[in-house]
């Protein structure tokens, strides 16, 4: 059997009892290490799981899936994923590869930012399509995600924005010279994402009607599920100047508020936390 097991968001003990039992009895256990991060390091996970973990970076998961799936038709092989297994399309892809090889598969779910964001008080069924905000470069400044945010806002819906994570990204030299060199890991912050959104709005170069302004209400969420999680609420312009601390960060562009949501959010307003 090939298992993909979610380990949750913020603690070694967030793994489910069922997931832990499978991990402790499996033949090989991989820890996916590039779509998200945990506050605990691999050694602490190994101590609690009572298992050696094989780190699975981007190259291994995306290009070396056959190595992970090797003998999974005879042995129990586990891929551990921060959050929930279906939080990234990569994990759906490796499941499809396993099934193409006639390997039985099973998924053990857990909490992810997609449902844990409800801790800010916004009701999950009031969310529209989730978007990703990528790092800009000097020559690449995409803005297509604003169209989806506008579509959500036009329907009164909130938008969860997942912020870019770059782990083991190859340098330009490594691509051109075929030599493995990687850029330092980096994680987009709330203030950077909001700053990019402001630049798109100010440029007036996007297509269609825009419902997002400098005064649009935003929720900044940092390290959700961790012991030091932080939530702040302010306008888009205000959030572009807020330091939310270490990664991981997300933002929510707020749609139409239900009175209960409005009441819950008040505790997180920037003014209330200064």
mmCIF file of C-alpha atoms in Angstrom:
data_model
loop_
_atom_site.group_PDB
_atom_site.id
_atom_site.type_symbol
_atom_site.label_atom_id
_atom_site.label_comp_id
_atom_site.label_asym_id
_atom_site.label_seq_id
_atom_site.Cartn_x
_atom_site.Cartn_y
_atom_site.Cartn_z
ATOM 1 C CA UNK A 1 0.000 0.000 0.000
ATOM 2 C CA UNK A 2 1.118 3.570 -0.711
ATOM 3 C CA UNK A 3 -0.091 5.998 1.939
ATOM 4 C CA UNK A 4 -0.147 9.786 1.909
ATOM 5 C CA UNK A 5 -0.630 10.986 5.462
ATOM 6 C CA UNK A 6 -1.309 14.539 6.567
ATOM 7 C CA UNK A 7 0.579 15.545 9.715
ATOM 8 C CA UNK A 8 -1.343 18.740 10.494
ATOM 9 C CA UNK A 9 -0.028 22.242 10.936
ATOM 10 C CA UNK A 10 1.768 22.998 14.140
ATOM 11 C CA UNK A 11 2.912 20.161 16.403
ATOM 12 C CA UNK A 12 4.474 16.701 16.137
ATOM 13 C CA UNK A 13 1.406 15.334 17.925
ATOM 14 C CA UNK A 14 -1.023 16.703 15.320
ATOM 15 C CA UNK A 15 -0.766 13.503 13.302
ATOM 16 C CA UNK A 16 -3.850 11.325 13.758
ATOM 17 C CA UNK A 17 -3.672 8.148 15.841
ATOM 18 C CA UNK A 18 -4.462 6.143 12.706
ATOM 19 C CA UNK A 19 -1.717 7.919 10.785
ATOM 20 C CA UNK A 20 0.828 7.349 13.541
ATOM 21 C CA UNK A 21 0.051 3.618 13.683
ATOM 22 C CA UNK A 22 0.667 3.344 9.930
ATOM 23 C CA UNK A 23 3.919 5.327 10.147
ATOM 24 C CA UNK A 24 5.296 3.121 12.911
ATOM 25 C CA UNK A 25 4.572 -0.089 10.993
ATOM 26 C CA UNK A 26 5.546 1.021 7.462
ATOM 27 C CA UNK A 27 8.602 -0.202 5.564
ATOM 28 C CA UNK A 28 9.702 3.292 4.420
ATOM 29 C CA UNK A 29 8.534 6.744 5.467
ATOM 30 C CA UNK A 30 9.195 9.915 3.460
ATOM 31 C CA UNK A 31 8.694 13.483 4.712
ATOM 32 C CA UNK A 32 7.754 15.926 1.964
ATOM 33 C CA UNK A 33 9.726 19.091 2.668
ATOM 34 C CA UNK A 34 8.971 21.762 0.099
ATOM 35 C CA UNK A 35 5.250 22.639 -0.109
ATOM 36 C CA UNK A 36 5.077 23.720 3.542
ATOM 37 C CA UNK A 37 7.020 23.745 6.805
ATOM 38 C CA UNK A 38 6.490 22.701 10.428
ATOM 39 C CA UNK A 39 7.723 24.434 13.596
ATOM 40 C CA UNK A 40 9.381 21.169 14.629
ATOM 41 C CA UNK A 41 12.496 19.816 12.897
ATOM 42 C CA UNK A 42 12.890 16.344 11.416
ATOM 43 C CA UNK A 43 14.735 14.986 14.455
ATOM 44 C CA UNK A 44 11.812 15.815 16.750
ATOM 45 C CA UNK A 45 9.407 14.177 14.348
ATOM 46 C CA UNK A 46 11.570 11.052 14.193
ATOM 47 C CA UNK A 47 11.747 10.876 17.977
ATOM 48 C CA UNK A 48 7.972 11.081 18.366
ATOM 49 C CA UNK A 49 7.151 8.835 15.406
ATOM 50 C CA UNK A 50 9.862 6.362 16.480
ATOM 51 C CA UNK A 51 10.859 6.101 12.842
ATOM 52 C CA UNK A 52 13.621 7.294 10.555
ATOM 53 C CA UNK A 53 12.266 9.742 7.990
ATOM 54 C CA UNK A 54 13.608 10.128 4.459
ATOM 55 C CA UNK A 55 13.479 13.761 3.360
ATOM 56 C CA UNK A 56 11.607 14.159 0.078
ATOM 57 C CA UNK A 57 12.479 17.432 -1.628
ATOM 58 C CA UNK A 58 10.937 18.815 -4.814
ATOM 59 C CA UNK A 59 13.264 16.885 -7.124
ATOM 60 C CA UNK A 60 12.424 13.574 -5.458
ATOM 61 C CA UNK A 61 8.642 14.085 -5.302
ATOM 62 C CA UNK A 62 8.201 15.558 -8.781
ATOM 63 C CA UNK A 63 10.927 13.778 -10.730
ATOM 64 C CA UNK A 64 11.804 10.756 -8.602
ATOM 65 C CA UNK A 65 8.340 9.476 -7.788
ATOM 66 C CA UNK A 66 9.332 6.037 -9.076
ATOM 67 C CA UNK A 67 11.926 5.840 -6.290
ATOM 68 C CA UNK A 68 9.290 6.629 -3.665
ATOM 69 C CA UNK A 69 6.842 4.135 -5.140
ATOM 70 C CA UNK A 70 9.440 1.388 -5.552
ATOM 71 C CA UNK A 71 8.129 -1.892 -4.025
ATOM 72 C CA UNK A 72 4.946 -0.181 -2.821
ATOM 73 C CA UNK A 73 3.047 -3.062 -4.426
ATOM 74 C CA UNK A 74 4.607 -5.357 -1.802
ATOM 75 C CA UNK A 75 5.564 -3.044 1.091
ATOM 76 C CA UNK A 76 3.837 -0.243 2.976
ATOM 77 C CA UNK A 77 5.343 3.078 1.862
ATOM 78 C CA UNK A 78 4.352 6.400 3.444
ATOM 79 C CA UNK A 79 4.661 9.984 2.251
ATOM 80 C CA UNK A 80 4.088 12.462 5.073
ATOM 81 C CA UNK A 81 2.695 15.852 4.080
ATOM 82 C CA UNK A 82 2.375 18.992 6.202
ATOM 83 C CA UNK A 83 -1.297 19.923 6.515
ATOM 84 C CA UNK A 84 -3.627 17.755 4.422
ATOM 85 C CA UNK A 85 -2.499 15.511 1.533
ATOM 86 C CA UNK A 86 -4.640 17.370 -0.989
ATOM 87 C CA UNK A 87 -3.301 20.806 -0.103
ATOM 88 C CA UNK A 88 -0.984 20.623 -3.138
ATOM 89 C CA UNK A 89 -1.585 19.260 -6.653
ATOM 90 C CA UNK A 90 1.776 17.452 -6.501
ATOM 91 C CA UNK A 91 0.311 14.901 -4.103
ATOM 92 C CA UNK A 92 -2.657 14.158 -6.354
ATOM 93 C CA UNK A 93 -0.180 13.536 -9.169
ATOM 94 C CA UNK A 94 1.836 10.962 -7.241
ATOM 95 C CA UNK A 95 -1.380 9.156 -6.267
ATOM 96 C CA UNK A 96 -2.312 8.912 -9.946
ATOM 97 C CA UNK A 97 1.134 7.537 -10.747
ATOM 98 C CA UNK A 98 0.714 4.893 -8.062
ATOM 99 C CA UNK A 99 -2.656 3.836 -9.415
ATOM 100 C CA UNK A 100 -1.215 3.633 -12.942
ATOM 101 C CA UNK A 101 1.270 1.135 -11.512
ATOM 102 C CA UNK A 102 -1.582 -0.852 -9.917
ATOM 103 C CA UNK A 103 -0.403 0.094 -6.438
ATOM 104 C CA UNK A 104 -3.127 0.367 -3.823
ATOM 105 C CA UNK A 105 -3.341 3.807 -2.237
ATOM 106 C CA UNK A 106 -4.857 5.299 0.870
ATOM 107 C CA UNK A 107 -5.056 8.887 2.150
ATOM 108 C CA UNK A 108 -5.160 9.895 5.824
ATOM 109 C CA UNK A 109 -6.485 13.424 6.147
ATOM 110 C CA UNK A 110 -5.597 16.191 8.592
ATOM 111 C CA UNK A 111 -6.080 19.921 9.187
ATOM 112 C CA UNK A 112 -4.760 22.366 6.608
ATOM 113 C CA UNK A 113 -4.790 26.123 6.109
ATOM 114 C CA UNK A 114 -7.843 25.602 3.881
ATOM 115 C CA UNK A 115 -10.030 24.836 6.895
ATOM 116 C CA UNK A 116 -7.930 26.150 9.781
ATOM 117 C CA UNK A 117 -8.266 29.703 8.423
ATOM 118 C CA UNK A 118 -11.712 29.609 10.018
ATOM 119 C CA UNK A 119 -9.944 30.503 13.287
ATOM 120 C CA UNK A 120 -10.078 34.161 12.233
ATOM 121 C CA UNK A 121 -13.869 34.036 12.519
ATOM 122 C CA UNK A 122 -14.758 34.084 8.825
ATOM 123 C CA UNK A 123 -17.189 31.280 8.047
ATOM 124 C CA UNK A 124 -15.789 28.698 5.660
ATOM 125 C CA UNK A 125 -18.892 28.493 3.478
ATOM 126 C CA UNK A 126 -18.505 32.231 2.762
ATOM 127 C CA UNK A 127 -15.205 31.634 0.943
ATOM 128 C CA UNK A 128 -14.875 31.610 -2.826
ATOM 129 C CA UNK A 129 -12.040 30.257 -4.979
ATOM 130 C CA UNK A 130 -8.623 30.177 -3.302
ATOM 131 C CA UNK A 131 -5.774 31.965 -5.113
ATOM 132 C CA UNK A 132 -1.986 31.872 -4.946
ATOM 133 C CA UNK A 133 0.143 35.018 -4.971
ATOM 134 C CA UNK A 134 3.615 34.407 -6.433
ATOM 135 C CA UNK A 135 6.859 36.278 -5.900
ATOM 136 C CA UNK A 136 7.450 38.872 -8.594
ATOM 137 C CA UNK A 137 10.704 39.215 -10.482
ATOM 138 C CA UNK A 138 12.063 42.132 -12.506
ATOM 139 C CA UNK A 139 10.637 40.614 -15.684
ATOM 140 C CA UNK A 140 7.587 38.687 -14.432
ATOM 141 C CA UNK A 141 4.793 40.385 -12.523
ATOM 142 C CA UNK A 142 1.593 38.346 -12.941
ATOM 143 C CA UNK A 143 -1.691 39.812 -11.782
ATOM 144 C CA UNK A 144 -4.241 37.249 -12.986
ATOM 145 C CA UNK A 145 -5.097 36.254 -9.406
ATOM 146 C CA UNK A 146 -6.785 39.653 -8.928
ATOM 147 C CA UNK A 147 -9.458 38.609 -11.429
ATOM 148 C CA UNK A 148 -10.419 35.683 -9.193
ATOM 149 C CA UNK A 149 -10.415 37.895 -6.078
ATOM 150 C CA UNK A 150 -12.717 40.330 -7.867
ATOM 151 C CA UNK A 151 -15.030 37.510 -8.918
ATOM 152 C CA UNK A 152 -15.281 36.383 -5.294
ATOM 153 C CA UNK A 153 -15.856 39.912 -3.993
ATOM 154 C CA UNK A 154 -18.528 40.585 -6.608
ATOM 155 C CA UNK A 155 -20.400 37.617 -5.101
ATOM 156 C CA UNK A 156 -19.776 38.786 -1.527
ATOM 157 C CA UNK A 157 -17.287 35.964 -0.887
ATOM 158 C CA UNK A 158 -13.972 35.972 0.977
ATOM 159 C CA UNK A 159 -10.744 34.976 -0.789
ATOM 160 C CA UNK A 160 -8.005 32.951 0.868
ATOM 161 C CA UNK A 161 -4.673 33.917 -0.699
ATOM 162 C CA UNK A 162 -1.867 31.386 -0.312
ATOM 163 C CA UNK A 163 1.505 33.125 -0.399
ATOM 164 C CA UNK A 164 4.470 31.878 -2.366
ATOM 165 C CA UNK A 165 7.007 29.446 -0.891
ATOM 166 C CA UNK A 166 10.321 28.861 -2.644
ATOM 167 C CA UNK A 167 12.400 25.979 -1.288
ATOM 168 C CA UNK A 168 15.293 24.476 -3.276
ATOM 169 C CA UNK A 169 14.582 26.663 -6.293
ATOM 170 C CA UNK A 170 17.414 26.234 -8.825
ATOM 171 C CA UNK A 171 19.582 29.251 -9.612
ATOM 172 C CA UNK A 172 19.690 30.532 -13.194
ATOM 173 C CA UNK A 173 23.308 29.347 -13.421
ATOM 174 C CA UNK A 174 22.327 25.817 -12.434
ATOM 175 C CA UNK A 175 19.702 25.740 -15.187
ATOM 176 C CA UNK A 176 22.064 26.981 -17.883
ATOM 177 C CA UNK A 177 25.143 25.059 -16.726
ATOM 178 C CA UNK A 178 23.280 21.926 -15.565
ATOM 179 C CA UNK A 179 24.974 22.220 -12.189
ATOM 180 C CA UNK A 180 22.827 21.750 -9.089
ATOM 181 C CA UNK A 181 22.787 25.028 -7.184
ATOM 182 C CA UNK A 182 19.843 26.381 -5.248
ATOM 183 C CA UNK A 183 18.609 29.784 -4.166
ATOM 184 C CA UNK A 184 18.139 30.456 -0.441
ATOM 185 C CA UNK A 185 14.683 29.442 0.777
ATOM 186 C CA UNK A 186 12.224 32.293 1.034
ATOM 187 C CA UNK A 187 8.626 32.690 2.125
ATOM 188 C CA UNK A 188 6.345 35.530 1.084
ATOM 189 C CA UNK A 189 5.105 37.763 3.901
ATOM 190 C CA UNK A 190 1.703 39.378 4.304
ATOM 191 C CA UNK A 191 3.123 42.865 3.775
ATOM 192 C CA UNK A 192 4.818 41.838 0.530
ATOM 193 C CA UNK A 193 1.661 40.243 -0.884
ATOM 194 C CA UNK A 194 -0.396 43.314 0.033
ATOM 195 C CA UNK A 195 2.231 45.595 -1.489
ATOM 196 C CA UNK A 196 2.063 43.670 -4.778
ATOM 197 C CA UNK A 197 -1.742 43.909 -4.755
ATOM 198 C CA UNK A 198 -1.527 47.676 -4.198
ATOM 199 C CA UNK A 199 0.849 48.040 -7.138
ATOM 200 C CA UNK A 200 -1.565 46.152 -9.398
ATOM 201 C CA UNK A 201 -4.486 48.320 -8.258
ATOM 202 C CA UNK A 202 -2.531 51.560 -8.644
ATOM 203 C CA UNK A 203 -1.345 50.587 -12.144
ATOM 204 C CA UNK A 204 -4.914 50.306 -13.497
ATOM 205 C CA UNK A 205 -3.623 47.713 -15.948
ATOM 206 C CA UNK A 206 -5.870 44.821 -14.897
ATOM 207 C CA UNK A 207 -8.838 43.760 -16.983
ATOM 208 C CA UNK A 208 -12.455 44.052 -15.917
ATOM 209 C CA UNK A 209 -14.166 45.786 -13.015
ATOM 210 C CA UNK A 210 -12.125 46.033 -9.818
ATOM 211 C CA UNK A 211 -13.703 45.594 -6.384
ATOM 212 C CA UNK A 212 -10.419 45.659 -4.447
ATOM 213 C CA UNK A 213 -9.239 49.032 -3.166
ATOM 214 C CA UNK A 214 -6.664 50.339 -0.729
ATOM 215 C CA UNK A 215 -9.465 50.369 1.873
ATOM 216 C CA UNK A 216 -10.542 46.765 1.325
ATOM 217 C CA UNK A 217 -10.566 44.782 4.557
ATOM 218 C CA UNK A 218 -7.889 42.085 4.846
ATOM 219 C CA UNK A 219 -6.984 39.400 7.364
ATOM 220 C CA UNK A 220 -3.300 38.641 7.833
ATOM 221 C CA UNK A 221 -2.672 35.136 9.179
ATOM 222 C CA UNK A 222 0.732 33.872 10.275
ATOM 223 C CA UNK A 223 1.786 30.424 11.515
ATOM 224 C CA UNK A 224 -1.789 29.160 11.820
ATOM 225 C CA UNK A 225 -1.901 26.089 14.047
ATOM 226 C CA UNK A 226 1.463 26.899 15.628
ATOM 227 C CA UNK A 227 1.800 27.897 19.303
ATOM 228 C CA UNK A 228 2.574 31.505 18.282
ATOM 229 C CA UNK A 229 -0.028 31.953 15.558
ATOM 230 C CA UNK A 230 -0.867 35.575 14.795
ATOM 231 C CA UNK A 231 -3.923 37.179 13.198
ATOM 232 C CA UNK A 232 -4.318 40.862 12.356
ATOM 233 C CA UNK A 233 -7.083 42.712 10.507
ATOM 234 C CA UNK A 234 -6.792 46.009 8.661
ATOM 235 C CA UNK A 235 -7.171 47.668 5.296
ATOM 236 C CA UNK A 236 -5.061 46.482 2.384
ATOM 237 C CA UNK A 237 -2.952 49.644 2.718
ATOM 238 C CA UNK A 238 -2.456 49.090 6.449
ATOM 239 C CA UNK A 239 -1.521 45.433 6.057
ATOM 240 C CA UNK A 240 1.202 46.379 3.562
ATOM 241 C CA UNK A 241 3.081 47.900 6.518
ATOM 242 C CA UNK A 242 2.525 45.194 9.147
ATOM 243 C CA UNK A 243 5.232 42.781 10.290
ATOM 244 C CA UNK A 244 3.635 39.409 10.984
ATOM 245 C CA UNK A 245 6.887 37.707 12.010
ATOM 246 C CA UNK A 246 8.319 34.411 10.716
ATOM 247 C CA UNK A 247 6.564 32.236 8.062
ATOM 248 C CA UNK A 248 4.185 30.799 7.031
ATOM 249 C CA UNK A 249 1.813 33.623 6.065
ATOM 250 C CA UNK A 250 -1.578 33.841 4.324
ATOM 251 C CA UNK A 251 -4.049 36.638 3.723
ATOM 252 C CA UNK A 252 -7.800 36.797 3.277
ATOM 253 C CA UNK A 253 -9.427 39.490 1.168
ATOM 254 C CA UNK A 254 -12.734 39.941 2.968
ATOM 255 C CA UNK A 255 -16.037 39.894 1.085
ATOM 256 C CA UNK A 256 -19.426 40.757 2.583
ATOM 257 C CA UNK A 257 -19.400 40.256 6.345
ATOM 258 C CA UNK A 258 -22.087 38.458 8.323
ATOM 259 C CA UNK A 259 -22.722 40.280 11.643
ATOM 260 C CA UNK A 260 -21.228 37.349 13.581
ATOM 261 C CA UNK A 261 -18.091 37.455 11.415
ATOM 262 C CA UNK A 262 -17.808 41.200 11.909
ATOM 263 C CA UNK A 263 -18.073 40.812 15.673
ATOM 264 C CA UNK A 264 -15.447 38.043 15.747
ATOM 265 C CA UNK A 265 -12.960 40.005 13.620
ATOM 266 C CA UNK A 266 -12.974 43.017 15.951
ATOM 267 C CA UNK A 267 -10.540 41.348 18.362
ATOM 268 C CA UNK A 268 -7.913 41.159 15.605
ATOM 269 C CA UNK A 269 -8.013 44.749 14.325
ATOM 270 C CA UNK A 270 -4.596 46.402 14.202
ATOM 271 C CA UNK A 271 -5.768 49.236 16.468
ATOM 272 C CA UNK A 272 -6.971 46.739 19.091
ATOM 273 C CA UNK A 273 -3.567 44.994 19.105
ATOM 274 C CA UNK A 274 -1.367 48.098 19.415
#
